[in-house]
Every structure is written in structure tokens, then in C-alpha cells.
XYZ file of C-alpha atoms in Angstrom:
687
model
C 8.991 48.125 31.361
C 9.450 51.579 29.622
C 7.320 52.844 26.816
C 9.524 50.828 24.207
C 8.557 49.769 20.722
C 9.645 49.627 17.362
C 9.535 53.022 15.642
C 8.529 52.993 12.088
C 11.736 53.179 9.409
C 9.635 54.477 6.525
C 10.953 58.244 6.965
C 12.113 58.816 3.748
C 12.833 62.052 2.202
C 11.932 63.381 -1.582
C 14.187 65.227 -3.869
C 11.673 68.124 -4.176
C 10.390 69.022 -0.734
C 6.536 69.420 -0.772
C 4.576 72.080 1.219
C 2.723 70.349 4.261
C -0.985 70.279 3.931
C -2.623 72.044 7.027
C -4.243 69.995 9.412
C -6.990 71.221 11.775
C -5.868 71.162 15.444
C -7.880 68.347 17.501
C -10.621 69.743 19.921
C -9.091 70.779 23.273
C -9.810 68.193 26.017
C -12.055 69.756 28.852
C -10.639 69.621 32.137
C -11.431 66.235 33.933
C -14.071 66.597 36.662
C -13.023 63.952 39.178
C -15.764 64.754 41.534
C -18.769 64.262 39.039
C -17.294 61.548 37.277
C -16.853 59.430 40.324
C -20.227 60.340 41.891
C -21.797 60.003 38.522
C -24.849 57.282 38.972
C -23.887 53.892 37.737
C -27.492 51.727 38.310
C -27.596 48.199 37.829
C -28.083 46.819 34.452
C -28.148 44.211 32.175
C -24.844 43.146 30.522
C -23.830 45.298 27.596
C -25.394 48.384 28.972
C -22.980 51.451 29.554
C -23.998 52.347 32.928
C -22.607 55.552 33.752
C -25.398 58.296 33.488
C -27.744 55.331 32.475
C -31.384 56.211 33.107
C -33.266 52.295 33.485
C -36.529 52.169 31.092
C -39.788 50.957 32.715
C -41.360 48.896 29.994
C -44.677 50.133 30.748
C -43.662 53.813 30.363
C -41.582 52.658 27.354
C -44.822 51.510 25.525
C -46.569 54.524 26.544
C -44.163 56.801 25.505
C -44.369 55.546 22.143
C -47.975 57.778 21.935
C -47.382 61.202 19.884
C -47.892 64.370 22.160
C -50.737 65.789 20.758
C -52.825 62.544 20.366
C -51.965 61.841 24.093
C -53.133 65.365 25.325
C -56.078 65.275 22.912
C -57.490 61.986 24.578
C -56.482 63.263 28.025
C -58.609 66.345 27.450
C -61.767 64.470 25.895
C -61.771 61.961 28.747
C -61.448 64.807 31.263
C -64.435 66.618 29.841
C -66.565 63.588 29.532
C -65.592 62.370 33.454
C -66.543 65.827 34.526
C -70.168 65.391 33.010
C -70.109 61.858 34.153
C -69.328 63.034 37.545
C -72.032 65.756 37.703
C -74.902 64.024 36.361
C -73.493 60.820 37.791
C -73.582 62.300 41.314
C -77.218 63.794 41.178
C -78.514 60.372 39.573
C -76.886 58.454 43.028
C -78.548 61.108 45.282
C -81.795 60.622 43.380
C -81.796 57.165 43.842
C -80.788 57.119 47.446
C -83.429 59.762 48.179
C -86.074 57.501 46.449
C -85.243 54.216 48.106
C -83.610 54.578 51.335
C -84.157 58.341 52.585
C -85.733 59.184 56.093
C -87.915 61.884 56.307
C -86.259 65.161 58.153
C -82.583 64.122 58.482
C -80.294 65.900 60.139
C -77.665 68.473 58.272
C -74.744 66.202 59.476
C -76.329 63.337 57.817
C -76.878 65.134 54.436
C -73.289 66.341 54.591
C -71.972 63.002 55.419
C -74.057 61.283 52.579
C -72.911 63.909 49.941
C -69.747 63.835 50.731
C -69.371 59.964 50.516
C -71.649 60.020 47.229
C -69.356 62.604 45.682
C -66.129 60.776 46.610
C -67.587 57.378 45.472
C -68.612 58.816 41.839
C -65.163 60.687 41.605
C -63.145 57.651 42.400
C -65.155 55.579 39.657
C -64.791 58.559 37.142
C -60.793 58.882 37.778
C -60.539 54.937 37.523
C -62.544 54.556 34.369
C -61.862 57.595 32.335
C -58.122 58.299 33.804
C -57.281 55.044 32.227
C -58.557 55.625 29.007
C -57.185 59.103 28.822
C -53.775 57.877 30.282
C -53.728 60.473 32.788
C -50.861 58.892 34.609
C -48.697 59.185 31.530
C -49.592 62.794 31.147
C -48.656 63.362 34.942
C -45.086 61.536 34.665
C -44.641 63.085 30.973
C -45.419 66.865 31.960
C -46.488 67.776 35.070
C -44.369 65.921 37.328
C -41.199 67.522 35.735
C -42.356 70.933 35.737
C -43.299 70.426 39.665
C -40.227 68.961 40.683
C -38.513 71.754 38.770
C -40.866 74.408 40.649
C -40.153 72.681 43.962
C -36.385 72.479 43.567
C -36.282 76.363 42.909
C -38.586 77.465 45.618
C -37.265 75.257 48.408
C -33.458 75.766 49.284
C -31.566 72.452 50.434
C -31.335 72.153 54.187
C -27.501 72.141 55.554
C -27.874 68.185 56.149
C -28.944 67.576 52.506
C -25.985 70.225 51.397
C -23.242 68.132 53.426
C -24.624 64.797 52.305
C -24.471 66.002 48.715
C -21.053 67.490 49.372
C -19.838 64.075 50.681
C -21.309 62.278 47.692
C -18.975 64.507 45.363
C -15.830 64.161 47.775
C -14.014 61.338 45.808
C -11.847 60.967 49.073
C -14.237 60.881 51.855
C -13.540 57.028 52.371
C -9.649 57.905 52.903
C -10.842 60.844 55.502
C -13.231 58.690 57.430
C -10.762 56.055 57.671
C -7.726 57.541 58.906
C -6.015 58.779 55.708
C -6.903 62.443 55.863
C -3.298 63.563 54.826
C -3.076 61.317 51.822
C -6.771 62.693 50.954
C -5.686 66.266 51.246
C -2.447 65.740 48.998
C -4.699 64.194 46.569
C -7.217 67.368 46.692
C -4.363 69.565 45.600
C -3.397 67.659 42.476
C -5.204 66.921 39.347
C -6.340 63.299 39.290
C -7.377 61.716 36.278
C -9.835 58.641 35.868
C -6.424 56.125 35.773
C -5.153 57.524 38.979
C -8.367 57.517 40.828
C -8.911 53.686 40.056
C -5.363 52.778 40.777
C -5.098 54.650 44.059
C -8.418 53.034 45.108
C -7.558 49.770 44.243
C -4.139 50.239 46.142
C -6.419 51.594 49.112
C -8.696 48.435 49.097
C -5.622 46.366 49.467
C -4.321 48.350 52.364
C -7.802 48.254 53.932
C -7.354 44.331 53.788
C -4.376 44.494 56.277
C -4.110 47.488 58.690
C -0.417 47.432 58.759
C -0.412 48.485 55.109
C -1.965 51.693 56.053
C 0.897 53.930 56.794
C 2.738 52.794 54.101
C -0.185 53.937 51.633
C -0.289 57.144 53.364
C 3.388 57.537 52.992
C 3.113 56.887 49.481
C 0.383 59.076 48.586
C 1.965 61.826 50.470
C 5.286 61.551 48.768
C 4.039 61.045 45.012
C 0.207 62.150 45.376
C -1.301 61.371 42.102
C 1.391 59.398 40.559
C 1.477 56.711 43.637
C 1.465 53.295 43.044
C 2.109 54.442 39.283
C 2.387 51.620 36.535
C 6.077 50.384 36.181
C 6.418 52.332 33.199
C 5.027 55.583 34.910
C 2.445 56.455 32.512
C -0.557 57.647 33.834
C -2.869 58.285 30.539
C -2.704 56.984 27.215
C -2.047 59.537 24.261
C -4.990 60.160 21.974
C -7.401 58.161 24.126
C -11.087 58.224 23.490
C -13.485 59.742 26.061
C -15.947 56.740 26.102
C -14.597 54.742 29.342
C -15.576 54.081 32.832
C -12.826 52.521 34.536
C -14.725 52.118 37.664
C -16.569 49.099 35.846
C -14.219 48.671 33.180
C -16.600 49.478 30.525
C -15.624 50.821 27.219
C -18.748 52.381 25.117
C -18.786 51.312 21.659
C -22.040 52.770 20.396
C -25.711 52.601 20.973
C -28.144 49.830 21.077
C -30.557 50.922 18.350
C -34.583 51.480 19.433
C -36.242 48.537 17.094
C -38.819 45.728 18.075
C -35.771 43.089 17.626
C -33.858 44.553 20.735
C -35.269 43.875 24.139
C -36.463 47.140 25.828
C -33.940 47.182 28.416
C -31.313 47.842 25.845
C -33.359 50.228 23.518
C -31.596 53.472 23.175
C -29.194 52.643 25.644
C -25.279 53.022 25.333
C -23.586 49.565 24.242
C -20.296 48.822 26.360
C -18.311 45.852 26.582
C -16.034 44.719 29.986
C -14.285 41.870 31.742
C -17.714 40.425 32.770
C -18.616 39.769 29.315
C -15.247 39.556 27.685
C -14.450 36.877 30.098
C -16.346 34.412 27.780
C -14.482 35.366 24.662
C -15.898 37.376 21.913
C -15.965 36.139 18.130
C -16.675 39.027 15.376
C -17.284 38.197 11.768
C -17.187 40.665 8.833
C -15.556 41.664 5.327
C -12.853 44.015 5.477
C -13.853 47.562 5.709
C -16.806 46.989 8.051
C -15.205 48.513 11.252
C -14.417 45.311 12.835
C -10.497 46.746 13.530
C -11.623 50.822 13.958
C -14.822 50.422 15.855
C -14.108 46.988 17.867
C -10.608 45.672 18.332
C -9.025 49.365 18.543
C -11.552 50.419 21.609
C -11.104 47.016 23.437
C -7.144 47.566 23.019
C -7.373 50.849 24.562
C -9.741 49.508 27.315
C -7.335 46.966 28.293
C -4.475 49.278 28.162
C -6.250 52.250 30.364
C -7.179 49.063 32.600
C -3.637 47.994 32.795
C -2.063 51.485 33.758
C -4.781 51.465 36.588
C -3.594 48.076 37.724
C -6.413 46.015 36.915
C -5.446 44.292 33.622
C -3.110 43.038 31.417
C -3.248 43.420 27.358
C -1.937 41.403 24.448
C -2.797 42.479 21.005
C -1.668 40.719 17.984
C -2.301 41.925 14.301
C -0.289 42.890 11.365
C 1.977 45.685 11.526
C -0.166 48.044 9.428
C -3.457 47.202 11.412
C -4.869 50.277 13.342
C -4.373 49.482 17.237
C -3.031 51.930 18.691
C 0.204 53.835 18.864
C 3.085 52.191 20.158
C 3.101 54.689 22.938
C -0.038 52.748 24.184
C 2.508 49.829 25.205
C 5.345 48.743 26.999
C 6.438 46.176 24.975
C 6.160 46.260 20.957
C 7.454 43.160 19.211
C 8.032 43.442 15.587
C 9.622 40.222 13.999
C 10.914 41.434 10.588
C 11.705 44.841 11.741
C 15.235 45.862 12.707
C 14.188 48.743 15.000
C 12.107 46.238 17.035
C 13.782 46.131 20.451
C 12.145 43.054 21.773
C 12.172 39.346 20.668
C 9.732 36.681 21.298
C 10.199 33.363 23.232
C 8.974 30.696 20.802
C 8.406 28.132 24.153
C 6.341 30.693 26.102
C 8.930 30.428 29.062
C 7.098 26.923 29.859
C 8.443 25.050 32.740
C 7.783 21.613 31.309
C 9.894 21.021 27.847
C 7.138 18.273 26.530
C 4.511 20.849 27.091
C 6.620 23.810 25.148
C 7.230 21.510 22.393
C 3.711 20.079 21.645
C 2.757 23.834 21.729
C 5.377 24.677 18.951
C 4.708 21.693 17.015
C 1.102 22.429 16.847
C 1.817 26.006 15.668
C 4.374 25.073 13.075
C 2.103 22.903 10.952
C -0.420 24.302 8.305
C -3.910 23.404 8.752
C -3.604 20.694 5.825
C -1.153 18.965 7.723
C -2.767 18.855 11.366
C -3.446 14.953 10.810
C 0.222 14.478 11.579
C 0.434 16.579 14.431
C 0.738 13.796 16.829
C 4.116 12.420 15.214
C 5.333 15.808 14.776
C 4.677 16.735 18.624
C 6.614 13.481 19.419
C 9.375 14.180 17.032
C 10.040 17.834 18.515
C 9.641 16.435 22.148
C 12.522 13.976 21.013
C 14.818 16.842 20.493
C 13.676 19.963 22.781
C 13.633 17.794 26.063
C 17.265 16.452 25.593
C 18.527 19.845 24.357
C 16.962 21.236 27.505
C 18.378 18.699 29.756
C 21.765 19.183 28.311
C 22.170 22.757 28.199
C 19.378 24.488 30.680
C 17.719 26.187 28.044
C 15.557 25.600 24.905
C 17.262 25.509 21.340
C 17.086 28.245 19.164
C 15.296 28.070 15.716
C 18.908 27.364 13.793
C 19.678 24.991 16.666
C 16.371 22.892 16.602
C 16.273 23.085 12.883
C 19.954 21.377 12.490
C 18.750 18.569 15.140
C 15.480 18.006 13.321
C 17.323 17.617 9.876
C 19.806 15.137 11.168
C 22.950 17.376 11.262
C 25.916 15.290 12.749
C 27.432 17.954 14.090
C 24.317 18.953 16.049
C 23.603 15.785 17.317
C 27.263 15.217 18.431
C 27.212 18.245 20.387
C 23.606 17.362 21.900
C 25.075 13.939 22.919
C 28.450 15.602 24.498
C 25.955 18.056 26.257
C 24.030 14.858 27.491
C 27.093 13.070 28.970
C 28.385 16.027 30.458
C 25.239 16.523 32.529
C 24.961 12.596 33.341
C 21.393 12.640 31.602
C 22.338 10.692 28.384
C 20.690 7.746 30.008
C 17.363 9.158 30.326
C 17.044 10.448 26.846
C 18.979 7.685 24.910
C 15.745 5.914 23.951
C 14.451 9.300 22.298
C 17.578 9.879 20.315
C 17.597 6.222 19.198
C 13.765 6.545 18.015
C 14.758 9.837 16.076
C 17.568 8.281 14.268
C 15.321 5.332 13.187
C 13.074 7.913 11.954
C 15.605 9.865 9.739
C 15.684 9.373 6.212
C 12.219 7.640 5.994
C 9.473 9.442 3.643
C 7.320 9.855 6.446
C 10.093 11.174 8.771
C 8.136 14.240 10.702
C 11.317 15.697 11.383
C 12.235 16.595 8.225
C 8.731 18.519 7.742
C 9.386 20.351 11.052
C 12.775 21.259 9.760
C 11.238 22.842 6.510
C 8.785 24.477 8.437
C 11.379 26.323 10.960
C 13.232 27.410 7.723
C 10.390 29.704 7.420
C 11.489 31.629 10.767
C 15.368 31.052 10.337
C 15.287 34.060 8.197
C 17.825 37.001 7.948
C 15.095 39.425 8.863
C 14.205 37.379 12.023
C 18.046 37.583 13.422
C 17.848 37.770 16.945
C 14.137 37.636 17.469
C 14.109 33.813 18.714
C 17.420 33.908 20.471
C 17.576 31.680 23.768
C 21.138 32.097 24.231
C 20.917 35.637 25.440
C 22.574 36.991 22.236
C 19.622 38.291 20.732
C 16.809 40.810 21.819
C 15.099 40.374 25.085
C 12.557 37.926 24.734
C 8.788 38.190 25.846
C 7.012 35.456 27.388
C 3.675 34.865 27.915
C 4.182 33.765 31.652
C 3.984 37.334 32.266
C 0.214 37.485 32.514
C 0.120 38.250 36.017
C 1.525 41.747 35.602
C -0.086 44.685 34.360
C 1.652 44.620 31.011
C 0.822 46.136 27.548
C 1.966 44.236 24.824
C 1.735 44.625 21.164
C 3.081 42.006 18.489
C 3.235 43.338 14.998
C 2.959 40.204 12.599
C 4.700 40.677 9.086
C 1.987 39.712 7.095
C 3.250 41.381 4.071
C 6.673 40.243 3.920
C 6.650 36.914 5.543
C 2.751 35.860 5.330
C 3.327 32.159 6.479
C 5.774 33.050 9.024
C 3.118 35.512 10.490
C 0.625 32.632 10.267
C 2.465 30.359 12.500
C 3.792 33.368 14.954
C -0.178 33.955 15.344
C -1.167 30.483 16.081
C 2.010 29.994 18.447
C 1.169 33.201 20.360
C -2.735 32.378 20.797
C -2.076 29.127 21.731
C 0.441 30.176 24.906
C -1.879 32.834 25.897
C -4.689 30.065 26.403
C -2.267 28.086 28.025
C -0.689 30.717 30.231
C -3.623 32.472 31.037
C -5.138 29.104 32.547
C -2.271 28.292 34.463
C -1.944 31.298 36.348
C -1.741 31.378 40.371
C -2.565 35.194 40.738
C -5.829 35.701 38.532
C -6.606 39.137 40.105
C -5.711 40.938 36.570
C -8.157 40.515 33.895
C -6.149 38.958 30.897
C -7.119 40.334 27.677
C -6.177 39.051 24.295
C -7.079 41.178 20.748
C -6.405 39.118 17.672
C -6.987 41.530 14.710
C -7.292 38.409 12.066
C -7.639 35.284 13.685
C -7.941 32.972 10.543
C -4.539 31.229 11.092
C -4.616 31.620 14.937
C -7.119 28.491 16.045
C -6.816 25.048 15.975
C -8.660 22.413 18.223
C -6.391 22.846 21.107
C -6.921 26.398 21.147
C -10.714 26.080 20.775
C -10.814 23.761 23.757
C -9.067 26.241 25.836
C -11.213 28.872 25.146
C -13.791 27.382 27.400
C -11.362 27.209 30.352
C -10.487 30.887 30.258
C -13.907 31.757 31.794
C -13.013 30.433 35.090
C -9.732 32.090 34.951
C -10.551 36.026 34.584
C -9.321 35.904 31.126
C -10.800 36.160 27.610
C -10.125 36.572 23.784
C -11.373 38.942 21.161
C -10.903 37.113 17.930
C -11.959 38.641 14.446
C -12.532 36.986 11.429
C -13.262 38.111 7.838
C -15.010 34.958 7.002
C -15.833 31.293 8.708
C -14.894 29.885 5.504
C -11.030 30.830 6.423
C -11.410 28.220 9.211
C -11.664 24.316 8.789
C -15.139 23.451 8.814
C -14.540 21.012 11.890
C -13.501 24.048 13.755
C -16.728 26.475 13.003
C -19.441 25.086 15.338
C -16.945 24.100 17.990
C -15.565 27.653 17.852
C -19.394 29.077 18.157
C -19.905 26.945 21.185
C -16.640 27.681 22.946
C -17.407 31.523 22.801
C -20.027 33.439 24.851
C -20.300 36.587 22.599
C -20.801 36.811 19.012
C -20.966 39.855 16.581
C -21.678 39.705 12.846
C -21.008 42.762 10.766
C -22.455 44.016 7.469
C -22.024 42.096 4.465
C -21.299 38.835 6.174
C -21.838 35.928 3.563
C -25.153 33.914 4.090
C -23.317 31.014 5.138
C -21.582 32.720 7.739
C -24.965 34.091 8.780
C -26.456 30.674 8.923
C -24.169 29.970 11.767
C -25.278 33.176 13.752
C -28.768 32.401 12.986
C -28.707 28.744 14.397
C -26.683 29.871 17.514
C -29.029 32.557 18.224
C -32.167 30.279 17.895
C -35.697 31.305 17.730
C -38.086 33.163 19.845
C -42.254 33.561 20.012
C -43.545 36.627 18.119
C -47.001 37.551 17.775
C -48.447 37.508 14.194
C -51.251 38.865 12.701
C -53.285 37.459 9.637
C -56.008 39.077 7.876
C -58.289 37.151 5.838
C -60.695 38.542 3.012
C -63.755 36.675 1.880
C -66.748 37.618 -0.280
C -69.473 38.975 1.930
C -72.608 36.393 1.676
C -74.581 37.699 4.878
C -78.002 39.304 4.974
C -81.395 38.998 3.567
C -82.554 39.895 0.037
C -82.154 43.793 0.404
C -78.495 43.447 1.443
C -77.646 40.890 -1.369
C -79.628 43.339 -3.627
C -77.436 46.297 -2.547
C -74.461 44.461 -2.729
C -75.095 43.378 -6.604
C -75.908 47.165 -7.100
C -72.544 48.268 -5.772
C -71.053 45.806 -7.945
C -72.289 46.663 -10.880
C -71.819 50.483 -10.144
C -67.804 50.186 -8.913
C -66.753 46.709 -10.080
C -65.561 45.962 -6.764
C -67.046 42.902 -4.447
C -68.071 43.560 -1.002
C -65.743 41.609 1.385
C -65.423 40.761 5.052
C -62.248 41.131 6.789
C -61.092 38.196 9.239
C -58.105 39.048 11.838
C -56.253 36.225 13.620
C -53.601 36.417 16.255
C -51.107 33.961 17.184
C -47.875 33.508 18.675
C -45.434 31.669 16.307
C -41.536 30.859 16.501
C -39.171 33.028 14.192
C -35.512 32.944 13.840
C -34.158 36.319 15.969
C -32.087 37.082 13.013
C -32.550 35.195 9.565
C -29.220 34.512 7.537
C -30.784 36.731 4.912
C -31.192 39.904 7.180
C -27.592 39.140 8.667
C -26.518 39.228 5.165
C -28.361 41.799 3.141
C -30.235 43.930 5.994
C -27.451 45.351 8.397
C -27.099 48.830 7.893
C -23.335 50.033 7.362
C -21.679 51.273 10.722
C -23.745 48.718 12.649
C -23.269 45.244 14.057
C -25.687 42.483 15.830
C -24.082 41.427 18.988
C -24.945 38.752 21.630
C -23.412 38.612 25.146
C -22.881 36.115 27.531
C -21.736 37.180 31.243
C -19.262 34.971 33.191
C -21.974 34.691 35.457
C -24.173 32.834 32.640
C -26.680 35.820 32.128
C -27.447 36.094 28.483
C -28.379 39.219 26.242
C -29.931 38.217 23.202
C -28.672 39.618 19.842
C -28.767 43.421 19.657
C -28.752 45.841 16.633
C -26.096 48.280 17.710
C -24.719 51.540 16.147
C -21.002 51.820 16.249
C -20.511 54.944 14.757
C -21.303 57.001 17.727
């Protein structure tokens, strides 16, 4: 696929030309240092942590680091002075006790030396143990002395030749190729500018070649001929225009922000970069928040960008669905841009998803056509559509177009006559005779589902959609969801402004097709990612059930909602159970926050209660003193009682989620495909 897409046709000129406003030039992007990027440390970390250059925190050090510098140094100094005095006088005291109790007359000089050194060592160890702990000397050593010492040693002691060669090998991104017989290919890559997308793509091809030695010569030949463009994406694109520098394609991570250093966040995530990757997106993510809170700009767009980059690297395929004016990246990011209602759109849409089974295709289409208030009639509508789609496919070897299907469901004589002739010509009339008779009996009745489906299809049978849903080869090339085993990048622009109800149907249809196609893939080596900017019309009971099957299919969905009230009440709780990752944005309604709060549950917190009571202790003198104090100051002497206990509290209450979240932040909980969970994190998404 080429980098095709629908161009905006809103390029109008005005009668009076205006002077264009000057725009500041974007800062020039620094040259990419492949060696530094590839050799950067990526320590193991919990899900959600951006691992590139991450420094894991020691919980003990994190608690100690909360102590300010001057109080820490003052306490260490005071304990050092007191410890020195304790050492001097303690040594003398112990020696005198030894002389008075067990000392012998006229000891040898060796015995005196041994006893003196032993006593000094024993007292010194006790002093260091006691006063070093009270003065936090280990923390002072780690925080101040150790960095200074390591810096001094590094400057004074030059690295050996072995250390220098080892460091050079680690910084060589193509060291594996040189060692395993592809030195020629490595030399060609050294001479070119290689980006992170190229590196991950070529490295993936190398791993495939290593699996079968017969492919090694082909790998070397491809790299030698094309260099960094070897094994390129079918579009020949090797970078995304205007991409943000917050991706680590080696791990498939996209950095969205920073987990805040607050008590509600676990220590392992505080002040660490927050990132998403296929490991957590494979359990699907639900984000809820009003418009303008950053769901699209700070979540959907970065995830779409990450999936497109991974597709160029040959590790993922991306489908992004949203309104035509949603900021989900420029058209140049995508291979296929589908814009129903836009005459400039070059691609159409397959309403049946290129399903091999006509009954399955008809069932999914029937569920997408019906609005939420008519889902009770889904079963009869599904049967009626299958009774038309199946015979048409058997007669003509293809699925019916929108106009053809509408005519059949409405019972137009010419359409039915053509269908019967086609079945007789294909010698399949006997197989579908009962279906046609049943439809004939239903036609004209008040509860005929065919008439309802025909009315719903009329929303897609509009002049604006001419050629978009054609199945006879006369329209635009149709996109079908069965291509999810290729590294394809697809953007669907829904006509929410001009045809809102049609956009709702298409959204539900596309999400349902994705769930079906992703779960039925034979080759699951690519991560299949779907981003839906507004999923309020895209969900039904079948899709929610299908989300749970995506975890084992190397696929995931990112769903954005303005409020859970947009969904039928019967879907809200199952949806929360089907997704593994949940995100709450500022300004959500308290009833939405209640579902998040219940899903995140409770945890144990240490609670301190202070009780004040009148002081009645002591004898006559103390009581008289208290009476005098009360007469002079007007206050009563009180005793203070402090009680500490562990109690269960909500991790995030509905009130906190609705009113206490700062702008630009979100509370996000994660679940990895392996089952590892991360409690809700307060994340700053602005950086």
C-alpha cells in the first residue's frame, strides 16, 4: 500500500487575500545517536514504567531520601561527636574493668597490645552500629560521599584496554551481525544513517534469518543492496512525519507522562516515566473523561503514533477510528485512509469484513445496523439478514451491496426475481428455498425485521456514500479487516457531523469486525491494535464478550468515552470486567467515578487518631496548679492519646476522581497480559 489518503477539500480562496501570520519554526531535531540509543540501559520494571534510562528506586533509600539535606547532615555530625566521646570514654572504662577483674601481674607487651586493640575494635564496632544507625551514616555515604568518590576514581584511574573494548562492543549496535557471519551487512549499515525504526525492523529480520540458516545469505544480500532501507514496509516509509521523541521501539513503549510522587502511587512508580506497550494494551484500555480533558491529544494520538511506528518496524498493525476532525495524526501516517462521505477518499469499506462465512458476516452486520433501543430484536433481524445474504452469495459469488441488500429486504419483486434466477443458474435454489419462503411469509407483517433493516440501510444508501460500500468491483477498493496479519496502518474518518447515525453504525460495525478478525488470525506474530476515539456507539454485548478473547490473540483495543452514561446500563459493569486497563480523566461525573472506585477496590492504610481528654492526674499540688492555670489563661489542661491502626480505605473515592484530579492528569490502572497488575497511578500527562 502507498501512503494514500483522503485530502482535505476545504482549500478555498477568499476575495481579499490576507497576509499570512508568521509561524515559529519547529526546533531542529538532533541527529539520532543509534549506538547510544541501542545500548541505553533498560532494566526490568513493573508494567507501566518507561524502562529506557530508568533507575529503579530502593524503597529504603526512597524513604531516607525524604529527609532534607541539612537536618540529615546535622544529625550525622551530632551522632559523630557523641560517638567519638563514647568511643574514648568507653574504651577507658572497659580497660579499667579488665584491669580490676581479670588482669594478671606483669603482662607481656604482646598481651597488652592484643587486649588494647581488641577492646578498641569492639567498642568502635558498637559505637558505629548504634550511632551510625541513629545518625543515618549509610544514607550520608550513599548520597554524598559515594558519588564524589566514584567520580574521583573514574577521573584518576584510566580504563584498561579490555574495558575499553567491552564498552565499544556494547555501543556497537551491529555487534551480533559481525560475530555471526554478517560482517559485510554490518559494514554497510555502519556507513548509513539508521533510525530506530530501521534498527528494529532489520533486527527483527535478522532474528528470523537466525531461525533458519538458509535465510542468512538472503539477509546479507538484501542489507548489502539496500542498506538501512532493507526489509522496508510495503509503503517504503521509514519514519513518521512530525513524530514525537518519546518512543522506545525496542520494547514497543510510548511514554505518555510521569507518575507523580504522591502517597497513593506505589514506590516503584513514583517519579518514573509512565508508558504503554503491547504487554498492557493486550488487555485493552478504557478511558473515560469529558471533552477537552486530553483523552485524544494525550492518549489516543500517542498510542496511534506508536502503533504506526511499530507497523513501519514490522511488529504491529494499526486501525484508528474517529471523527474526520479528530486529531489522530496526519493522513501521511497511514497507508489506507477511509473517509465515507468525502469524494476525495480513495478507499471504500467492506461491510462484511471479507468474512468467509455468509452467516457470520450477516450476523455482524445486523448487530451493527440496529440502534441500542432495538437490540431486543437483534435475533430476528440477524435471521432475516442471513436469509438474504446467504442466498445472494450462493447465487452470485459475492455479497450484496447496500442498494441490492436494501431492495431484497424491502421485498422488491425485481430484486427477488433476479435472486431466484441466479440461484437456479447456480443450481443452489433447493438449498435456500425454505429461507426465501420464510422471508416471503414475514414480508408485510407489522413485526417484519426486513422492513426495519431496509430502513436502517437507507442511511448508508446516500449519494455521499456512492462507491464506498460497493461489492461488485465498480466502486473504490474496499478495505477488509481480514488483513490484520500484515503491518498495515488504517485510518477511518467517520462522518459524525454530516451523517451522525451512519457514523454510529459504521463505528459499531468496524469494532465488531476487528474483534472477530483479530481473534481468528492464523498468524498472531504482529500486535493488532485498535484505537476508537469515541466508542459510545461502538459497543454491544457481543463486542464486550469478544474483548476478553483478544488477550490471547496478541491484540488490544483502546476505547475512549466521554461518560459511561452513553452506554446502556447493562453494558457498563461487563465492560469494566472485560478490559484490563482503566483510565479516569479530570471532571468525570461521580456516578462514573463510582464504577472506577469499585473496580479498583480498597487497600490497607495506617490511620492515626488523636484523642484529647481533661487532665485529672496527680495529687493536691498538681490539681491546684491546674486550677490556677485555668483561672489565669482560661484553658483547661488536657492529655493527648494517640492511637494508630490499619483500616481499609478506597484507593480512589468517587469524590476524589470527580473533583480532586488536577488538569492534565489522569488516574490509570494497568493489567499485563501475564496477569501482573499495577494499582491506580496518578499520572501527569502534560510532559
